[in-house]
Amino acid sequence: QVQLVESGGGLVQAGGSLRLSCAASGRTFSAYTMGWFRQAPGKEREFVASINWSDSSTLYKESVKGRCTISRDNAKKMVWLQILGLKPEDPAVYYCAATRGERTTVPRRYDYWGQGTQITVSS
């Protein structure tokens, strides 16, 4: 079992940056691949980034490459998502998720989810 709690969202001006945090509980955090997803009102939940459990290799949504960085610290049981240059398409609720499998962009393959943290971008 893994419990996930996100934080770090908020209101940011376009072009600004945010660092989202995800705190995990559970003894086997290091065995989980972690992902970040986002969901805007009226839209489906979409993949943003993931980081593998075994080698910390990463995978990104094409449109956020170069602007987002996912990282993890297994000792601290933390995952972060750094987002630079926030754009009008970025506002959403951002969710942290965990899976025992390898990196995947598919939401249904993740077993545990946090409650989400909201990002709002002002122009």
N, CA and C of each residue as an Amber inpcrd file, in Angstrom:
protein
   369
   0.8360000  -1.1960000   0.0000000   0.0000000   0.0000000   0.0000000
   0.8710000   1.2470000   0.0000000   0.4590000   2.1880000  -0.7880000
   1.1600000   3.4780000  -0.8710000   0.1220000   4.5840000  -0.7740000
   0.3760000   5.5320000   0.0920000  -0.4490000   6.7350000   0.1600000
   0.3540000   7.8980000  -0.4020000  -0.3050000   8.7220000  -1.2010000
   0.3700000   9.8180000  -1.8820000  -0.3130000  11.1370000  -1.5640000
   0.4890000  12.1480000  -1.2670000  -0.0450000  13.4790000  -0.9780000
   0.7410000  14.5060000  -1.7760000   0.0290000  15.1980000  -2.6730000
   0.6670000  16.2190000  -3.4930000   0.5940000  17.5860000  -2.8210000
   1.5260000  18.4340000  -3.1890000   1.5120000  19.8270000  -2.7360000
   2.3050000  20.6630000  -3.7210000   2.1980000  21.9740000  -3.5670000
   3.0070000  22.8560000  -4.3890000   2.2720000  23.5690000  -5.4990000
   1.0030000  23.2350000  -5.6920000   0.2440000  23.9290000  -6.7220000
  -0.0950000  25.3430000  -6.2860000  -0.6660000  26.1110000  -7.2050000
  -1.0470000  27.4730000  -6.8690000  -1.2950000  28.3030000  -8.1010000
  -1.4080000  29.6050000  -7.8880000  -1.6280000  30.5620000  -8.9680000
  -0.2820000  31.1400000  -9.3870000   0.0080000  31.0310000 -10.6650000
   1.2900000  31.4890000 -11.1870000   1.0490000  32.2710000 -12.4710000
   1.8560000  33.2800000 -12.6850000   1.7630000  34.0250000 -13.9410000
   2.2960000  33.1820000 -15.0930000   1.7540000  33.4040000 -16.2470000
   2.2610000  32.7240000 -17.4390000   3.7530000  32.9930000 -17.5710000
   4.4800000  31.9460000 -17.8620000   5.9280000  32.0550000 -17.9470000
   6.6360000  31.7350000 -16.6550000   5.8750000  31.6480000 -15.5840000
   6.4560000  31.3370000 -14.2910000   6.7380000  29.8610000 -14.1190000
   7.1880000  29.5130000 -12.9240000   7.5770000  28.1310000 -12.6530000
   6.9630000  27.6430000 -11.3520000   6.8120000  26.3390000 -11.2600000
   6.3410000  25.7060000 -10.0340000   7.0720000  24.3960000  -9.8470000
   7.1850000  24.0040000  -8.6030000   7.7100000  22.6800000  -8.2850000
   6.6740000  21.9580000  -7.4480000   6.1090000  20.9150000  -8.0320000
   5.1400000  20.0960000  -7.3230000   5.8560000  19.0070000  -6.5460000
   5.3300000  18.7090000  -5.3770000   5.8930000  17.6530000  -4.5440000
   4.8610000  16.5690000  -4.3150000   5.3400000  15.3670000  -4.1550000
   4.4790000  14.2310000  -3.8320000   5.1640000  13.4400000  -2.7260000
   4.5370000  13.4140000  -1.5740000   5.0630000  12.6660000  -0.4380000
   4.3740000  11.3200000  -0.3620000   5.1630000  10.2720000  -0.2700000
   4.6200000   8.9160000  -0.2490000   4.8380000   8.2720000   1.1100000
   3.9280000   7.4200000   1.4680000   4.1070000   6.5900000   2.6600000
   4.0010000   5.1400000   2.2430000   4.6260000   4.2690000   2.9890000
   4.6720000   2.8670000   2.6190000   6.1070000   2.4030000   2.5630000
   6.3190000   1.1610000   2.9050000   7.6910000   0.6820000   3.0670000
   8.4050000   0.4030000   1.7620000   7.6450000   0.1910000   0.6750000
   8.2790000  -0.2460000  -0.5650000   8.2430000   0.8180000  -1.6480000
   8.3550000   2.0750000  -1.2570000   8.2780000   3.1670000  -2.2230000
   9.2760000   2.9770000  -3.3590000  10.4690000   2.5270000  -3.0570000
  11.5150000   2.4010000  -4.0710000  11.1630000   1.3900000  -5.1570000
  10.1880000   0.5430000  -4.8980000   9.7890000  -0.4740000  -5.8720000
   8.7000000   0.0200000  -6.8270000   8.2830000   1.2660000  -6.6680000
   7.2080000   1.8130000  -7.4820000   7.7340000   2.7970000  -8.5240000
   7.2720000   2.6190000  -9.7380000   7.4220000   3.6490000 -10.7460000
   6.4110000   4.7450000 -10.4360000   6.8580000   5.9930000 -10.5190000
   6.0020000   7.1130000 -10.1660000   5.6670000   7.9390000 -11.3920000
   4.4690000   8.4690000 -11.3930000   4.0490000   9.2870000 -12.5260000
   3.3110000  10.5270000 -12.0800000   3.2990000  11.5080000 -12.9710000
   2.4920000  12.7090000 -12.7940000   1.5030000  12.7820000 -13.9520000
   0.2660000  13.0590000 -13.6110000  -0.7950000  13.2390000 -14.5880000
  -1.4700000  14.5700000 -14.2980000  -2.2540000  15.0350000 -15.2600000
  -3.0200000  16.2440000 -15.0280000  -4.3950000  16.1110000 -15.6780000
  -5.3460000  16.8170000 -15.1050000  -6.7010000  16.7930000 -15.6460000
  -7.3020000  18.1770000 -15.5620000  -7.6350000  18.7150000 -16.7150000
  -8.2980000  20.0010000 -16.7950000  -9.8100000  19.7880000 -16.8380000
 -10.5950000  20.7750000 -16.4630000 -12.0530000  20.6260000 -16.4690000
 -12.5730000  20.1970000 -17.8370000 -13.3940000  19.1660000 -17.8430000
 -14.0000000  18.6910000 -19.0770000 -13.0890000  17.8610000 -19.9620000
 -11.8830000  17.5980000 -19.4730000 -10.9310000  16.8210000 -20.2710000
 -10.5390000  15.5410000 -19.5390000 -10.0130000  14.6080000 -20.3090000
  -9.5470000  13.3670000 -19.7150000  -8.2170000  13.5900000 -18.9920000
  -7.9680000  12.7100000 -18.0560000  -6.6930000  12.7640000 -17.3540000
  -5.5860000  12.3970000 -18.3300000  -4.5170000  13.1830000 -18.3540000
  -3.4530000  12.9270000 -19.3090000  -2.0970000  12.7980000 -18.6170000
  -1.2760000  11.9870000 -19.2150000   0.0680000  11.7230000 -18.7230000
   0.9460000  12.9480000 -18.8970000   1.8010000  13.2050000 -17.9060000
   2.7720000  14.2900000 -17.9970000   4.1940000  13.7310000 -17.9560000
   4.4910000  12.9100000 -16.9570000   5.8520000  12.3980000 -16.8140000
   5.8480000  11.1820000 -15.9020000   6.8630000  10.3320000 -16.0610000
   7.0350000   9.2150000 -15.1480000   8.5140000   8.9510000 -14.9300000
   8.8100000   8.3160000 -13.8110000  10.1950000   7.9820000 -13.4670000
  10.2180000   6.5520000 -12.9630000  11.0790000   5.7620000 -13.5580000
  11.1120000   4.3310000 -13.3050000  11.6350000   3.9920000 -11.9230000
  11.1660000   2.8630000 -11.3940000  11.5900000   2.4630000 -10.0500000
  13.0170000   1.9250000 -10.0400000  13.4330000   1.2670000 -11.1400000
  14.6900000   0.5220000 -11.1130000  15.9050000   1.3790000 -11.4450000
  15.7580000   2.2740000 -12.4210000  16.9390000   3.0300000 -12.8530000
  16.6850000   4.5310000 -12.9160000  15.5150000   4.9470000 -12.4490000
  15.1180000   6.3650000 -12.4710000  15.1260000   6.9570000 -13.8700000
  14.9620000   6.0970000 -14.8760000  14.8130000   6.6300000 -16.2260000
  13.4680000   7.3390000 -16.3150000  13.3990000   8.3120000 -17.1970000
  12.2160000   9.1590000 -17.2370000  11.5230000   9.1070000 -18.5940000
  10.2810000   9.4920000 -18.5700000   9.4520000   9.5370000 -19.7720000
   8.5740000  10.7690000 -19.6510000   8.4430000  11.5230000 -20.7430000
   7.6720000  12.7650000 -20.7130000   6.6530000  12.8300000 -21.8440000
   5.5600000  13.5040000 -21.5560000   4.6420000  13.8990000 -22.6180000
   5.4240000  14.7910000 -23.5690000   5.2160000  14.5650000 -24.8450000
   6.0240000  15.2660000 -25.8430000   5.9600000  16.7800000 -25.6710000
   4.7830000  17.2980000 -25.3910000   4.6160000  18.7490000 -25.3540000
   5.2230000  19.4140000 -24.1200000   5.6380000  18.6410000 -23.1370000
   6.2550000  19.2350000 -21.9490000   7.7500000  18.9850000 -21.8860000
   8.2770000  18.2510000 -22.8470000   9.7280000  17.9960000 -22.8590000
  10.4830000  19.3160000 -22.8910000  11.4990000  19.3960000 -22.0780000
  12.2900000  20.6120000 -22.0000000  11.7550000  21.6160000 -20.9970000
  10.5000000  21.4580000 -20.5730000   9.9110000  22.3570000 -19.5780000
   9.6680000  21.6750000 -18.2470000   9.5500000  20.3580000 -18.2690000
   9.2470000  19.6140000 -17.0500000  10.3870000  18.6710000 -16.7040000
  10.6210000  18.5300000 -15.4250000  11.6030000  17.5770000 -14.9390000
  10.9990000  16.8130000 -13.7710000  10.9780000  15.4870000 -13.8940000
  10.5190000  14.6390000 -12.8030000  11.7360000  14.0620000 -12.1040000
  11.6710000  13.9930000 -10.7920000  12.7870000  13.4460000 -10.0210000
  12.2310000  12.7570000  -8.7810000  13.0660000  11.9430000  -8.1680000
  12.6340000  11.2180000  -6.9710000  13.7880000  11.0470000  -6.0050000
  13.4330000  10.8820000  -4.7540000  14.4000000  10.5620000  -3.7140000
  13.7920000   9.4230000  -2.9120000  14.2870000   8.2240000  -3.1140000
  13.6960000   7.0630000  -2.4620000  13.8670000   7.1010000  -0.9440000
  14.9760000   7.6310000  -0.4830000  15.1890000   7.6960000   0.9610000
  14.1760000   8.6160000   1.6270000  13.8180000   9.6920000   0.9500000
  12.8380000  10.6370000   1.4890000  11.4150000  10.2790000   1.0860000
  11.2550000   9.3060000   0.1940000   9.9400000   8.9000000  -0.3140000
   9.2240000  10.0940000  -0.9360000   9.9450000  10.7660000  -1.7930000
   9.4310000  11.9720000  -2.4280000   9.5980000  11.9010000  -3.9350000
   8.6570000  12.5210000  -4.6290000   8.7360000  12.7070000  -6.0800000
   8.4040000  14.1730000  -6.3540000   9.1060000  14.7470000  -7.3110000
   8.8690000  16.1470000  -7.6530000   8.6250000  16.2940000  -9.1670000
   7.8970000  17.3290000  -9.4900000   7.7280000  17.7080000 -10.8860000
   7.9960000  19.2040000 -10.9810000   9.0880000  19.5440000 -11.6130000
   9.4380000  20.9420000 -11.8500000   8.8470000  21.3420000 -13.1960000
   8.1110000  22.4330000 -13.2080000   7.5220000  22.9170000 -14.4560000
   8.0090000  24.3440000 -14.6860000   8.6470000  24.5430000 -15.8110000
   9.1450000  25.8680000 -16.1820000   8.2780000  26.4650000 -17.2790000
   8.2810000  27.7950000 -17.3620000   7.5870000  28.4530000 -18.4580000
   6.1370000  28.0420000 -18.5810000   5.3750000  28.1980000 -17.5110000
   3.9780000  27.7630000 -17.5220000   3.2000000  28.4410000 -18.6360000
   2.4030000  27.6270000 -19.3200000   1.6510000  28.0740000 -20.4900000
   0.1540000  27.9980000 -20.2260000  -0.6310000  28.6310000 -21.0730000
  -2.0990000  28.5830000 -20.8990000  -2.6730000  27.1740000 -20.9190000
  -1.9970000  26.2130000 -21.5440000  -2.5110000  24.8400000 -21.5840000
  -2.1390000  24.0180000 -20.3700000  -1.3570000  24.5880000 -19.4610000
  -0.8970000  23.8480000 -18.2900000  -1.8690000  23.8110000 -17.1050000
  -2.7930000  24.7660000 -16.9370000  -3.6820000  24.7240000 -15.7780000
  -4.4820000  23.4370000 -15.7110000  -4.4710000  22.8190000 -14.5420000
  -5.1650000  21.5540000 -14.3360000  -4.9540000  21.1430000 -12.8850000
  -5.6320000  20.0890000 -12.5100000  -5.2840000  19.4150000 -11.2580000
  -4.2030000  18.3980000 -11.6040000  -3.1080000  18.4620000 -10.8910000
  -1.9810000  17.5660000 -11.1360000  -1.9820000  16.4670000 -10.0810000
  -1.8870000  15.2280000 -10.5690000  -1.9440000  14.0590000  -9.7050000
  -0.6310000  13.2830000  -9.7410000  -0.2520000  12.8080000  -8.6030000
   0.8630000  11.8890000  -8.4570000   0.2950000  10.4720000  -8.4170000
   0.9880000   9.5280000  -9.0370000   0.4930000   8.1600000  -9.0790000
   1.6450000   7.1700000  -8.9910000   1.3300000   5.9590000  -8.5600000
   2.3580000   4.9310000  -8.3760000   1.9150000   3.6160000  -9.0130000
   2.8760000   2.9300000  -9.6290000   2.6210000   1.6250000 -10.2170000
   3.7900000   0.7060000  -9.9490000   3.5010000  -0.5820000  -9.8140000
   4.5800000  -1.5620000  -9.6100000   5.2550000  -1.9330000 -10.9180000
   4.6930000  -1.4790000 -12.0320000   5.2600000  -1.8180000 -13.3240000
   6.3320000  -0.8470000 -13.7710000   6.6660000  -0.9470000 -15.0400000
   7.6400000  -0.0360000 -15.6390000   6.9290000   1.2640000 -16.0320000
   7.7030000   2.2100000 -16.5520000   7.1380000   3.4830000 -16.9720000
   5.9840000   3.2560000 -17.9440000   4.9200000   3.9810000 -17.7260000
   3.7760000   3.8740000 -18.6050000   3.0190000   5.1890000 -18.6140000
   2.4020000   5.4810000 -19.7510000   1.6110000   6.6970000 -19.8900000
   0.1300000   6.4380000 -19.6240000  -0.2320000   5.1940000 -19.3380000
  -1.6340000   4.7860000 -19.2320000  -2.1280000   4.9060000 -17.7980000
  -3.1080000   5.7560000 -17.5370000  -3.5720000   5.9590000 -16.1610000
  -4.0450000   4.6840000 -15.4740000  -4.7320000   3.8040000 -16.1940000
  -5.3140000   2.6290000 -15.5260000  -4.2520000   1.6500000 -15.0430000
  -3.0350000   1.8180000 -15.4830000  -1.9610000   0.9340000 -15.0280000
  -1.3300000   1.4020000 -13.7180000  -1.7610000   2.5430000 -13.2440000
  -1.2620000   3.0300000 -11.9550000  -2.2120000   2.5730000 -10.8530000
  -1.6520000   2.1180000  -9.7680000  -2.4330000   1.5040000  -8.7110000
  -2.8640000   2.4820000  -7.6240000  -2.0670000   3.4980000  -7.3930000
  -2.3310000   4.4330000  -6.3000000  -2.2590000   5.8580000  -6.8250000
  -3.1480000   6.6830000  -6.2710000  -3.2520000   8.0770000  -6.6950000
  -3.3670000   8.9990000  -5.4890000  -2.8060000  10.1860000  -5.6430000
  -3.0220000  11.2180000  -4.6430000  -4.3010000  11.9760000  -4.9220000
  -4.5430000  12.9850000  -4.1060000  -5.7930000  13.7400000  -4.2210000
  -5.6770000  14.8870000  -5.2190000  -4.4740000  15.2050000  -5.6250000
  -4.2560000  16.2360000  -6.6290000  -3.9360000  17.5980000  -6.0410000
  -3.2640000  18.4000000  -6.8490000  -2.9630000  19.7800000  -6.4830000
  -3.2120000  20.6560000  -7.7080000  -3.8620000  21.7810000  -7.5020000
  -4.3250000  22.6110000  -8.6030000  -3.2550000  23.6120000  -9.0390000
  -3.0600000  23.7150000 -10.3350000  -2.2280000  24.7880000 -10.9090000
  -3.1350000  25.7020000 -11.7270000  -3.0420000  26.9750000 -11.4560000
  -3.7740000  27.9880000 -12.2040000  -2.7540000  28.9660000 -12.7700000
  -2.9390000  29.3260000 -14.0240000  -2.0060000  30.2260000 -14.6940000
  -2.7360000  31.5030000 -15.0740000  -2.1820000  32.6220000 -14.6780000
  -2.7710000  33.9160000 -15.0310000  -1.9830000  34.5410000 -16.1750000
  -2.7000000  35.2430000 -17.0260000  -2.0340000  35.8480000 -18.1870000
  -1.5750000  37.2590000 -17.8720000
